[in-house]
Short mmCIF file of C-alpha atoms and ligand atoms in Angstrom, two decimals:
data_model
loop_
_atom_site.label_atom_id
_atom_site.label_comp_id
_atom_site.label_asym_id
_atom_site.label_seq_id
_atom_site.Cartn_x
_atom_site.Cartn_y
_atom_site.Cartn_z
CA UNK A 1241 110.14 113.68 109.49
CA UNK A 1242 112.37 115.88 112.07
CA UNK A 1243 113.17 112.88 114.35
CA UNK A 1244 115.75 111.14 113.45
CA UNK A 1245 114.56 108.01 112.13
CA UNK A 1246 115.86 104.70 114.76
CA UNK A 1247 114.92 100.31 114.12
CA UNK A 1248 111.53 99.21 115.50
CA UNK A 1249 110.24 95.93 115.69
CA UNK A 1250 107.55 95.29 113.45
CA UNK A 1251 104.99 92.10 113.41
CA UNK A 1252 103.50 90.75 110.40
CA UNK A 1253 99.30 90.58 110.77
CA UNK A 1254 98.70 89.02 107.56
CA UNK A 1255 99.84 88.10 104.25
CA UNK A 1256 99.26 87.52 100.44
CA UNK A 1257 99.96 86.46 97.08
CA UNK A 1258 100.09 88.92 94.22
CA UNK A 1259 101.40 87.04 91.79
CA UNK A 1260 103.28 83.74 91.94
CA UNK A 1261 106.54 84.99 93.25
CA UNK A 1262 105.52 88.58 94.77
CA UNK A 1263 103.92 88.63 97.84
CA UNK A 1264 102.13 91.47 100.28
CA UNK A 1265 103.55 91.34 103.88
CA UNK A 1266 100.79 93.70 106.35
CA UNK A 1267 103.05 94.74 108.72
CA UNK A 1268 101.70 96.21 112.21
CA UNK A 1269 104.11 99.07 113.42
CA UNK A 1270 103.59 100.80 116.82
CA UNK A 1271 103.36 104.38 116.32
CA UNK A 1272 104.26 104.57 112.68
CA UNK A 1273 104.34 108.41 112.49
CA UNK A 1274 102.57 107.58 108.59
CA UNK A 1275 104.09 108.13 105.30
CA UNK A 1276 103.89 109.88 101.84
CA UNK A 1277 103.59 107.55 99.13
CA UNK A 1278 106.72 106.73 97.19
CA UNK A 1279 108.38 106.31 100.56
CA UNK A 1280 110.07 102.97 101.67
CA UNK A 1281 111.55 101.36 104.52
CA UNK A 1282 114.73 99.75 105.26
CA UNK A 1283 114.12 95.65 106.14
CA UNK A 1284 117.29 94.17 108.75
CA UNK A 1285 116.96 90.24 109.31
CA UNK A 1286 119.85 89.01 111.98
CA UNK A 1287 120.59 85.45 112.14
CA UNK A 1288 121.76 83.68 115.10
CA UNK A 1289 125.11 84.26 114.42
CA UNK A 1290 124.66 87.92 114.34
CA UNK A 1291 124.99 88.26 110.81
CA UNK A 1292 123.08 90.80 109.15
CA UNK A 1293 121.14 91.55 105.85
CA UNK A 1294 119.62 94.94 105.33
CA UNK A 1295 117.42 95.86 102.26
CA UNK A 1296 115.29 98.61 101.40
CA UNK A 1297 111.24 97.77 99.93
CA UNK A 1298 108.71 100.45 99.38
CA UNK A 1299 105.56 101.25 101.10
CA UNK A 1300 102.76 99.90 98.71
CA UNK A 1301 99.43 100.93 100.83
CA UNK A 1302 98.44 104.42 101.47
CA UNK A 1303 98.41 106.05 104.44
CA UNK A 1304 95.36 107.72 105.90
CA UNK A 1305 94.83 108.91 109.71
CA UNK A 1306 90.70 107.61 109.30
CA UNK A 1307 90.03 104.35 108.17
CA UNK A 1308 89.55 103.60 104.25
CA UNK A 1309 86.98 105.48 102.20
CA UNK A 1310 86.17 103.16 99.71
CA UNK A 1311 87.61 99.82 100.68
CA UNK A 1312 88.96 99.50 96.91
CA UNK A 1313 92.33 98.19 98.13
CA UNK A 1314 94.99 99.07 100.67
CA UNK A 1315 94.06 102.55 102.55
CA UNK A 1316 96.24 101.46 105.24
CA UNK A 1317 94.79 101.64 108.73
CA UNK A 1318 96.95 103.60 110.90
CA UNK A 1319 99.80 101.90 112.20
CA UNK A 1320 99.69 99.34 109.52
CA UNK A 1321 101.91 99.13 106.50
CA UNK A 1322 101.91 96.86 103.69
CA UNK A 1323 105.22 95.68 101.51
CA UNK A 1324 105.04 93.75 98.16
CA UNK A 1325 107.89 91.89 97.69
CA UNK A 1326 109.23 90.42 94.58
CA UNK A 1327 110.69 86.64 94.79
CA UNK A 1328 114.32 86.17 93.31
CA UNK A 1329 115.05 82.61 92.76
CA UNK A 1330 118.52 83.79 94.15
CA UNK A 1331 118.37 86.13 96.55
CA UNK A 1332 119.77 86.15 99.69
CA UNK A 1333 116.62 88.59 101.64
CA UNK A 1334 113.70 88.31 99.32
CA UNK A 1335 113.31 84.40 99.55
CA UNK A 1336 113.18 85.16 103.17
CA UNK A 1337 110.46 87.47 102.86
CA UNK A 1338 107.98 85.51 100.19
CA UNK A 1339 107.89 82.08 101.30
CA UNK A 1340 109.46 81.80 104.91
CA UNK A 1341 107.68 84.88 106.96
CA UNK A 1342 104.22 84.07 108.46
CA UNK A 1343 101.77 85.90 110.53
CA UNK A 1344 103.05 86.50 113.76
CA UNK A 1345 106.75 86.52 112.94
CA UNK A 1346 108.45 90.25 113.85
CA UNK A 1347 111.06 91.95 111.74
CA UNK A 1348 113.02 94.63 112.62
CA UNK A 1349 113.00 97.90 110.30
CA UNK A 1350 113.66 101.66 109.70
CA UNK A 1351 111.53 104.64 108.59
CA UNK A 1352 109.87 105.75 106.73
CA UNK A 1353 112.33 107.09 104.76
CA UNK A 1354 113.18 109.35 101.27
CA UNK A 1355 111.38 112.56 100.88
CA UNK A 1356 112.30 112.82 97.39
CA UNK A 1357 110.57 109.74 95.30
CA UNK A 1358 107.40 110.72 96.71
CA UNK A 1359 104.13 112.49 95.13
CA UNK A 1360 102.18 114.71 97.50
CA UNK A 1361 98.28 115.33 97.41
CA UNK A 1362 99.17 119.53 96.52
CA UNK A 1363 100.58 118.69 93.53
CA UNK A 1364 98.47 119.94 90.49
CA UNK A 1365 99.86 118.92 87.96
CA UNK A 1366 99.40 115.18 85.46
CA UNK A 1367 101.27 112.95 86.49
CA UNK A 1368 102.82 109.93 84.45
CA UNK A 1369 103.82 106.74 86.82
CA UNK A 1370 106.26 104.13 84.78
CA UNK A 1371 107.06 101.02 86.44
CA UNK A 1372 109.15 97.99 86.07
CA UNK A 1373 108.49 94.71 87.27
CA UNK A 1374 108.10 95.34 91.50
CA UNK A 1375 108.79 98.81 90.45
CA UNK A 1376 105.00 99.46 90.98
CA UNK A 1377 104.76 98.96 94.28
CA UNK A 1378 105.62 102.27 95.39
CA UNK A 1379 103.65 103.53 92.27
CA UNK A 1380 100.41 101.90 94.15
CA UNK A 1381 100.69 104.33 96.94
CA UNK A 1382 100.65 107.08 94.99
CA UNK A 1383 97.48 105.39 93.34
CA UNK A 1384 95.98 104.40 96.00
CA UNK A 1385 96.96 108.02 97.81
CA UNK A 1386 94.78 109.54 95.08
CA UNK A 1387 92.42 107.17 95.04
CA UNK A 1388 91.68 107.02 98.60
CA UNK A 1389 91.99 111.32 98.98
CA UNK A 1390 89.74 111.74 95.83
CA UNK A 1391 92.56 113.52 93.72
CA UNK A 1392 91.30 114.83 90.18
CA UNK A 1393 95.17 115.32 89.25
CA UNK A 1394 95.19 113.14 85.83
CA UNK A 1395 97.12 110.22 86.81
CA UNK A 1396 98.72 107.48 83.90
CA UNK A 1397 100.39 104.38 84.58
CA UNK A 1398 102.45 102.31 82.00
CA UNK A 1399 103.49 99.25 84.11
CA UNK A 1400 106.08 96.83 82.34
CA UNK A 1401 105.47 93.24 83.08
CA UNK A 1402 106.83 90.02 81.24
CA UNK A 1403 103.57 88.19 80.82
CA UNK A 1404 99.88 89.12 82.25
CA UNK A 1405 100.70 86.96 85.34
CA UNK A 1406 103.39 88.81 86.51
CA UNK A 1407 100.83 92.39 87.47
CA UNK A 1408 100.63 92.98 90.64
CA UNK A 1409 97.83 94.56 92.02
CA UNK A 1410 95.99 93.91 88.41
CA UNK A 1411 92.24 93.41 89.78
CA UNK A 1412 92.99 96.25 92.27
CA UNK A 1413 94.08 98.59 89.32
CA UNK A 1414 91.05 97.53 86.87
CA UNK A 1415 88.65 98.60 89.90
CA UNK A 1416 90.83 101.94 90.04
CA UNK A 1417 90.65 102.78 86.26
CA UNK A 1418 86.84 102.57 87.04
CA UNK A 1419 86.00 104.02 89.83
CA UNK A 1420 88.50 106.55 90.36
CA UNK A 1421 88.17 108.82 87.19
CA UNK A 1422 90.83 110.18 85.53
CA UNK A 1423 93.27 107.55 86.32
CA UNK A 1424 94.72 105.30 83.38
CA UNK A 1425 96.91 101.89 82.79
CA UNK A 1426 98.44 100.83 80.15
CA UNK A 1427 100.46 97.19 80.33
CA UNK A 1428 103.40 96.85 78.50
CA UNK A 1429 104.44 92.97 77.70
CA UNK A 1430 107.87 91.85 77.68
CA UNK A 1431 107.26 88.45 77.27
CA UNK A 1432 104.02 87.13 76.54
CA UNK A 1433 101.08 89.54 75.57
CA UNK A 1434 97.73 88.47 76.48
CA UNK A 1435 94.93 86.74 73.72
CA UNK A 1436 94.39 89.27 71.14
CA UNK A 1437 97.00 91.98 72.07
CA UNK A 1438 97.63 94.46 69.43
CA UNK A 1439 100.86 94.10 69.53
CA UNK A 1440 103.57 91.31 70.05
CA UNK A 1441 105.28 91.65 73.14
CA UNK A 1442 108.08 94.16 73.55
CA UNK A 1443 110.03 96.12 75.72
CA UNK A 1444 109.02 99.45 76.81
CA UNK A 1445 110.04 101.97 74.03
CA UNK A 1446 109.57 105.20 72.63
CA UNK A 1447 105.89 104.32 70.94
CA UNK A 1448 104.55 103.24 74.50
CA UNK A 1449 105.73 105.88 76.55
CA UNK A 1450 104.67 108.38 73.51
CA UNK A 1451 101.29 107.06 72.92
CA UNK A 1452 100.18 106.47 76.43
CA UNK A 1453 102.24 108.97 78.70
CA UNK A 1454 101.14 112.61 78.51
CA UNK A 1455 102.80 115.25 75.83
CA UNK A 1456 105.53 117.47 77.52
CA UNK A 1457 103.77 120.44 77.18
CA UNK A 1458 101.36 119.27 79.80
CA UNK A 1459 104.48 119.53 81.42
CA UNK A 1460 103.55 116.35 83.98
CA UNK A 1461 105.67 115.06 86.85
CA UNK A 1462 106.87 111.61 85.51
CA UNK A 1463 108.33 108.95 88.34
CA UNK A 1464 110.11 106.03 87.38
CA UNK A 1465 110.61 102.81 89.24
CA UNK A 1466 112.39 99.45 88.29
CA UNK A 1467 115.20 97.72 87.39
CA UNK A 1468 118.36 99.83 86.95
CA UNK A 1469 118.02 98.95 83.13
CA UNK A 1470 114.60 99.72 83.19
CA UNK A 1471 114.46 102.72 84.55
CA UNK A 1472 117.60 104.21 81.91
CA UNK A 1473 115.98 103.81 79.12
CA UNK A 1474 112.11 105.08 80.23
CA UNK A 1475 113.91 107.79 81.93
CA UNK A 1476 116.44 108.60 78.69
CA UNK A 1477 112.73 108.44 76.40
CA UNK A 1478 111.07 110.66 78.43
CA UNK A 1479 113.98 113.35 78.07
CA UNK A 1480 114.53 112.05 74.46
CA UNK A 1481 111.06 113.28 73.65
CA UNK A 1482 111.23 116.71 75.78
CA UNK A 1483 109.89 116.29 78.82
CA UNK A 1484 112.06 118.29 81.40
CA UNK A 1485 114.79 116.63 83.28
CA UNK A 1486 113.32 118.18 86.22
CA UNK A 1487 110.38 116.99 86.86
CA UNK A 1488 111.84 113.20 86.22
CA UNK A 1489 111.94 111.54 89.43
CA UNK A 1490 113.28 108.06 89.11
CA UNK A 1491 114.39 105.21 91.40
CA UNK A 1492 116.31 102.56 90.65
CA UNK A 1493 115.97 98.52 92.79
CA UNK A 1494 119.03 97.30 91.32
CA UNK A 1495 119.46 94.03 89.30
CA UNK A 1496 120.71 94.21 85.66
CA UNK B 1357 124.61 96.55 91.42
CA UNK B 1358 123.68 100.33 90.91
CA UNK B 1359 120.93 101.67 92.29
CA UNK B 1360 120.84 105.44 93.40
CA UNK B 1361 120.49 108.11 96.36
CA UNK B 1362 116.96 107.23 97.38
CA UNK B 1363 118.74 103.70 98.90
CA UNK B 1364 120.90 106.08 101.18
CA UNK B 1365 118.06 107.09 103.18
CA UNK B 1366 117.76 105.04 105.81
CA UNK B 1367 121.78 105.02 106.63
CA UNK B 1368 121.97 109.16 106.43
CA UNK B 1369 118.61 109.76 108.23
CA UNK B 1370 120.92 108.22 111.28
CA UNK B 1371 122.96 111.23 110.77
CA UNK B 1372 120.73 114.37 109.75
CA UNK B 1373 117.48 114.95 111.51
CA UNK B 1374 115.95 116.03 108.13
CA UNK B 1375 116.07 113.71 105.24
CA UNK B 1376 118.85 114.52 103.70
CA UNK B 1377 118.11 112.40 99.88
CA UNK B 1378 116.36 115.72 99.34
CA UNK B 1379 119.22 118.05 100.04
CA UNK B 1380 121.04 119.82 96.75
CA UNK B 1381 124.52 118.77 96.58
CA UNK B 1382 127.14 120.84 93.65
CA UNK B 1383 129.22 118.56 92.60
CA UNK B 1384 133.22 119.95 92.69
CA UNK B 1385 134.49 118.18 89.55
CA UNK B 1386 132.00 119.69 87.02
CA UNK B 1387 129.39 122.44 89.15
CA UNK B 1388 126.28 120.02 88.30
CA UNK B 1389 123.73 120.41 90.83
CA UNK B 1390 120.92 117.77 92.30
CA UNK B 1391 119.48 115.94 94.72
CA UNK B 1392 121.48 113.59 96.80
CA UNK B 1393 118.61 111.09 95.56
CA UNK B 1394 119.99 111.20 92.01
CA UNK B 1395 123.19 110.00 92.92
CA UNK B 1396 124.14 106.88 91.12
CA UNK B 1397 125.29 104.20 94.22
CA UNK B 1398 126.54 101.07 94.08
CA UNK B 1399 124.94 98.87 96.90
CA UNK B 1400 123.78 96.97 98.88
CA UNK B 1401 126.61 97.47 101.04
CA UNK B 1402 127.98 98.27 104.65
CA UNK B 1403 129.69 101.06 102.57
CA UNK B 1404 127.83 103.15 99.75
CA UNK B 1405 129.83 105.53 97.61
CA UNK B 1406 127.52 108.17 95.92
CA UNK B 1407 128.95 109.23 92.48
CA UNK B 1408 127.82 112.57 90.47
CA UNK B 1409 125.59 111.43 87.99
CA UNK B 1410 126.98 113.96 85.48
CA UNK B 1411 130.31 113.16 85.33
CA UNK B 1412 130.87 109.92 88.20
CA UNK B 1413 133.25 112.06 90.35
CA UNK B 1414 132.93 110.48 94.14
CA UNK B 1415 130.44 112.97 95.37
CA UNK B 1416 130.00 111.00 98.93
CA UNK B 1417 131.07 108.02 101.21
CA UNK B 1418 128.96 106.81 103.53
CA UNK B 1419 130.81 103.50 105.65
CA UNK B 1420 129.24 101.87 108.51
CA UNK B 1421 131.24 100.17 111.40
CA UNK B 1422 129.86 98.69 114.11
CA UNK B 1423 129.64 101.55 116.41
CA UNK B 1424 130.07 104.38 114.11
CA UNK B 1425 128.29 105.47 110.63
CA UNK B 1426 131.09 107.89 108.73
CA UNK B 1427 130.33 110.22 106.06
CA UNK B 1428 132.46 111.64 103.73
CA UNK B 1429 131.96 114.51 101.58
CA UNK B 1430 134.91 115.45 99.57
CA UNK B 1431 133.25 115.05 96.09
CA UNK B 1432 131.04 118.33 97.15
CA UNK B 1433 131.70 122.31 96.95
CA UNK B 1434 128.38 122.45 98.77
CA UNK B 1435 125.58 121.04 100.65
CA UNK B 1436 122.04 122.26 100.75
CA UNK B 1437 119.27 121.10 103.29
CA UNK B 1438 115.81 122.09 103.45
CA UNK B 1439 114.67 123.19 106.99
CA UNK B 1440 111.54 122.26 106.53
CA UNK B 1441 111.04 118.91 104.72
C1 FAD C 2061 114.71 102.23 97.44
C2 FAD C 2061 114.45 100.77 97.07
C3 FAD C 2061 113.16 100.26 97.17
C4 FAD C 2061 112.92 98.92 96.84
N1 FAD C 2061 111.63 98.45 96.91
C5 FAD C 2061 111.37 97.16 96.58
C6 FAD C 2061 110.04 96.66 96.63
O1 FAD C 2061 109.08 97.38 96.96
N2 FAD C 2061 109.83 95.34 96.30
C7 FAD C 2061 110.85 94.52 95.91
O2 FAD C 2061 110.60 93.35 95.64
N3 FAD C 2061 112.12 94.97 95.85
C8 FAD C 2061 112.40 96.27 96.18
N4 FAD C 2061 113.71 96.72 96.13
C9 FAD C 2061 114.79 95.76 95.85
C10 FAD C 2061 115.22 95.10 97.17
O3 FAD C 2061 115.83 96.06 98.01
C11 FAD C 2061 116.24 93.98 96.98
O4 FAD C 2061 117.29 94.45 96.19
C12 FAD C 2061 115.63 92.75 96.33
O5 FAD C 2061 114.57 92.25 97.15
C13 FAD C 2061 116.69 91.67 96.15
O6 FAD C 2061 117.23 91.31 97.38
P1 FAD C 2061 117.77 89.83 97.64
O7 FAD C 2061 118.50 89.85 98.92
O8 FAD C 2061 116.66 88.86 97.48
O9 FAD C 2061 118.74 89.59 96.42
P2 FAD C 2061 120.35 89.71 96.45
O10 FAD C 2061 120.90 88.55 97.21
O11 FAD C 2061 120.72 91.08 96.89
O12 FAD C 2061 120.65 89.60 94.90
C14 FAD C 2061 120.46 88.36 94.19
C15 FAD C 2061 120.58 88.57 92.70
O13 FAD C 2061 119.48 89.36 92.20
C16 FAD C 2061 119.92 90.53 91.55
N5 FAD C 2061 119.00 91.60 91.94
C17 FAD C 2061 119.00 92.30 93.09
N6 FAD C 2061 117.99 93.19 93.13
C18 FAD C 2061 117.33 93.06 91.97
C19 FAD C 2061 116.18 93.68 91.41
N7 FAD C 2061 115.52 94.66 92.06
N8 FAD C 2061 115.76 93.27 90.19
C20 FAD C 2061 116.40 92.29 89.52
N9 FAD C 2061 117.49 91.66 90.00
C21 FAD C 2061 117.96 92.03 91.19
C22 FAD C 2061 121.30 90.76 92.05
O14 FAD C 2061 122.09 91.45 91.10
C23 FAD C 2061 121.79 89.34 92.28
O15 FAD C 2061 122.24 88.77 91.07
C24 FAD C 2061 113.97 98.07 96.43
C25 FAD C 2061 115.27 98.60 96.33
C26 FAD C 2061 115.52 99.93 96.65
C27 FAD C 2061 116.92 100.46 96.53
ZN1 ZN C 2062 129.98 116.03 88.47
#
């Protein structure tokens, strides 16, 4: 990352549904330099006018020079890079980017970019992944990073979603939990808890992030991704129940 | 809408050749120190303004005209880059 980073024109090669509203663009870059997962990019959509609209998304596939070990999901082939974006009803970009873009279409964009929300392979240490809503995409590289380099670094994920439809990635992450070992999820419902869910649904709280994060003396590197909201309180529990300050990393969309 | 220092990315890697969300800022109003990625910004916007997290003092401005991207840095005793990230 010592160039300074410039726009490029991207075109989209395929795309898909995750859910109902969040959708994967596969973008094809020429010479994407690759990228550390937890990285993102910044989207800009002109209209004919000239008026602009930049926002930033995260990377959600891995990136590997060779192609994909395993085929369990998204290694990335080089020069490709995959977005999830998450639909609001709303918006002024995201609309844009779920239901309008098709194959084919180009979109300009920056980076990759932000060298501090990222996990690298030479880390040792457990690491606890808490996401909000689309907060998981960039959460999935550093899955699929691990996944895809054979880490044995103890990896947890609590991912916060209002009913079961709203995971992303959720038959991706099933084939994770069992073939790459040492990785775990746990859902938290907001909304609507599937059949036969211990518990009624709820937002994320101390008992979640206590019972299925990893004690503090483990001393793990926690990352936290969501909502503004969101990300306050997991972030204020984690500290609340002594996990050091430093090793938080968080990163905040927006929204309420 | 608040979101934080990882959204200035983009915008300052224009300006520094190293990523700069990683640099250490020390914030002048109270001494805390962290990464420019922990700043609390409000955005999106043609102009970001990058408070302390510790005690909201402006730490940074970052505006964008047409032609020119200015940076301001008044909030900060000190700035610390890595020279190798
Ligand atoms: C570093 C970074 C990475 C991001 N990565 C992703 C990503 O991988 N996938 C993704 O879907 N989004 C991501 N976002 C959020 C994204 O940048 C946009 O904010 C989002 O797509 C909304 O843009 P919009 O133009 O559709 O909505 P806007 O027109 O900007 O806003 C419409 C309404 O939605 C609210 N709103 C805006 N953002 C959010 C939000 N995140 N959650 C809830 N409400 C919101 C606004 O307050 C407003 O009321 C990321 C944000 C940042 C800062
Ligand atoms: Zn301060």
């Amino acid at each position: 990352m010592k160039n300074r980073i410039s726009w490029r024109v991207a075109t989209v090669s395929s795309a898909r549904w995750e859910t109902a509203s969040a959708r994967t663009l596969v973008l094809d870059v020429p010479d994407w330099p690759g990228h550390l997962p937890g990285q993102h990019i910044d989207v800009r959509l002109t209209a004919e006018d000239g008026y602009t609209a930049q926002r930033s998304y995260s990377i959600a596939s891995a990136w590997t020079p060779a192609p994909s070990a395993t085929g369990a999901g998204s290694a990335g082939a080089p020069g490709t890079v995959e977005l999830t974006i998450q639909r609001l009803d709303d918006g002024e970009v995201s609309p844009y980017l779920t239901d309008v873009v098709e194959p084919g279409d180009q979109i300009e964009l920056r980076g990759p970019v932000g060298g501090w929300f990222v996990w690298r392979e030479k880390q040792t240490a457990p690491v606890l992944l808490i996401a909000g809503g689309s907060g998981i995409v960039p959460l999935m590289a550093m899955i699929r990073a691990r996944g895809e380099a054979r880490g044995r670094q103890p990896f947890r994920l609590i991912y916060s979603v209002r009913t079961p439809e709203d995971a992303a990635y959720a038959d991706e992450l099933r084939l994770r939990v069992r073939e790459n070992p040492g990785l775990d999820v746990h859902f938290v419902y907001t909304r609507k808890a599937p059949d036969g869910w211990p518990t009624p649904p709820k937002r994320i709280d101390v008992a979640a992030i206590n019972s299925h994060g990893w004690p503090p003396d483990f001393q793990p590197d926690c990352y936290v991704c969501g909502p503004t909201s969101f990300v306050e309180t997991a972030a204020d529990i984690l500290v609340a129940l002594g996990h050091d300050p430093k090793r938080i990393r968080t990163e905040r969309f927006g929204g309420a | 809408m608040e979101i934080d220092g990882n959204a200035l990315a983009g915008d300052l890697s224009e300006v520094f050749a190293t990523d700069a969300t990683v640099a250490v800022f020390t914030c002048a109003g109270c001494g805390h120190a962290g990464a420019v990625a922990t700043l609390r910004v409000w955005g999106p916007a043609p102009g970001a303004v990058g408070r302390c997290p510790s005690c909201t003092d402006v730490i940074l401005r970052l505006v964008r005209t047409p032609s020119r991207l200015i940076l301001t840095l008044t909030g900060a005793t000190r700035l610390e880059l890595p020279l190798d990230a």
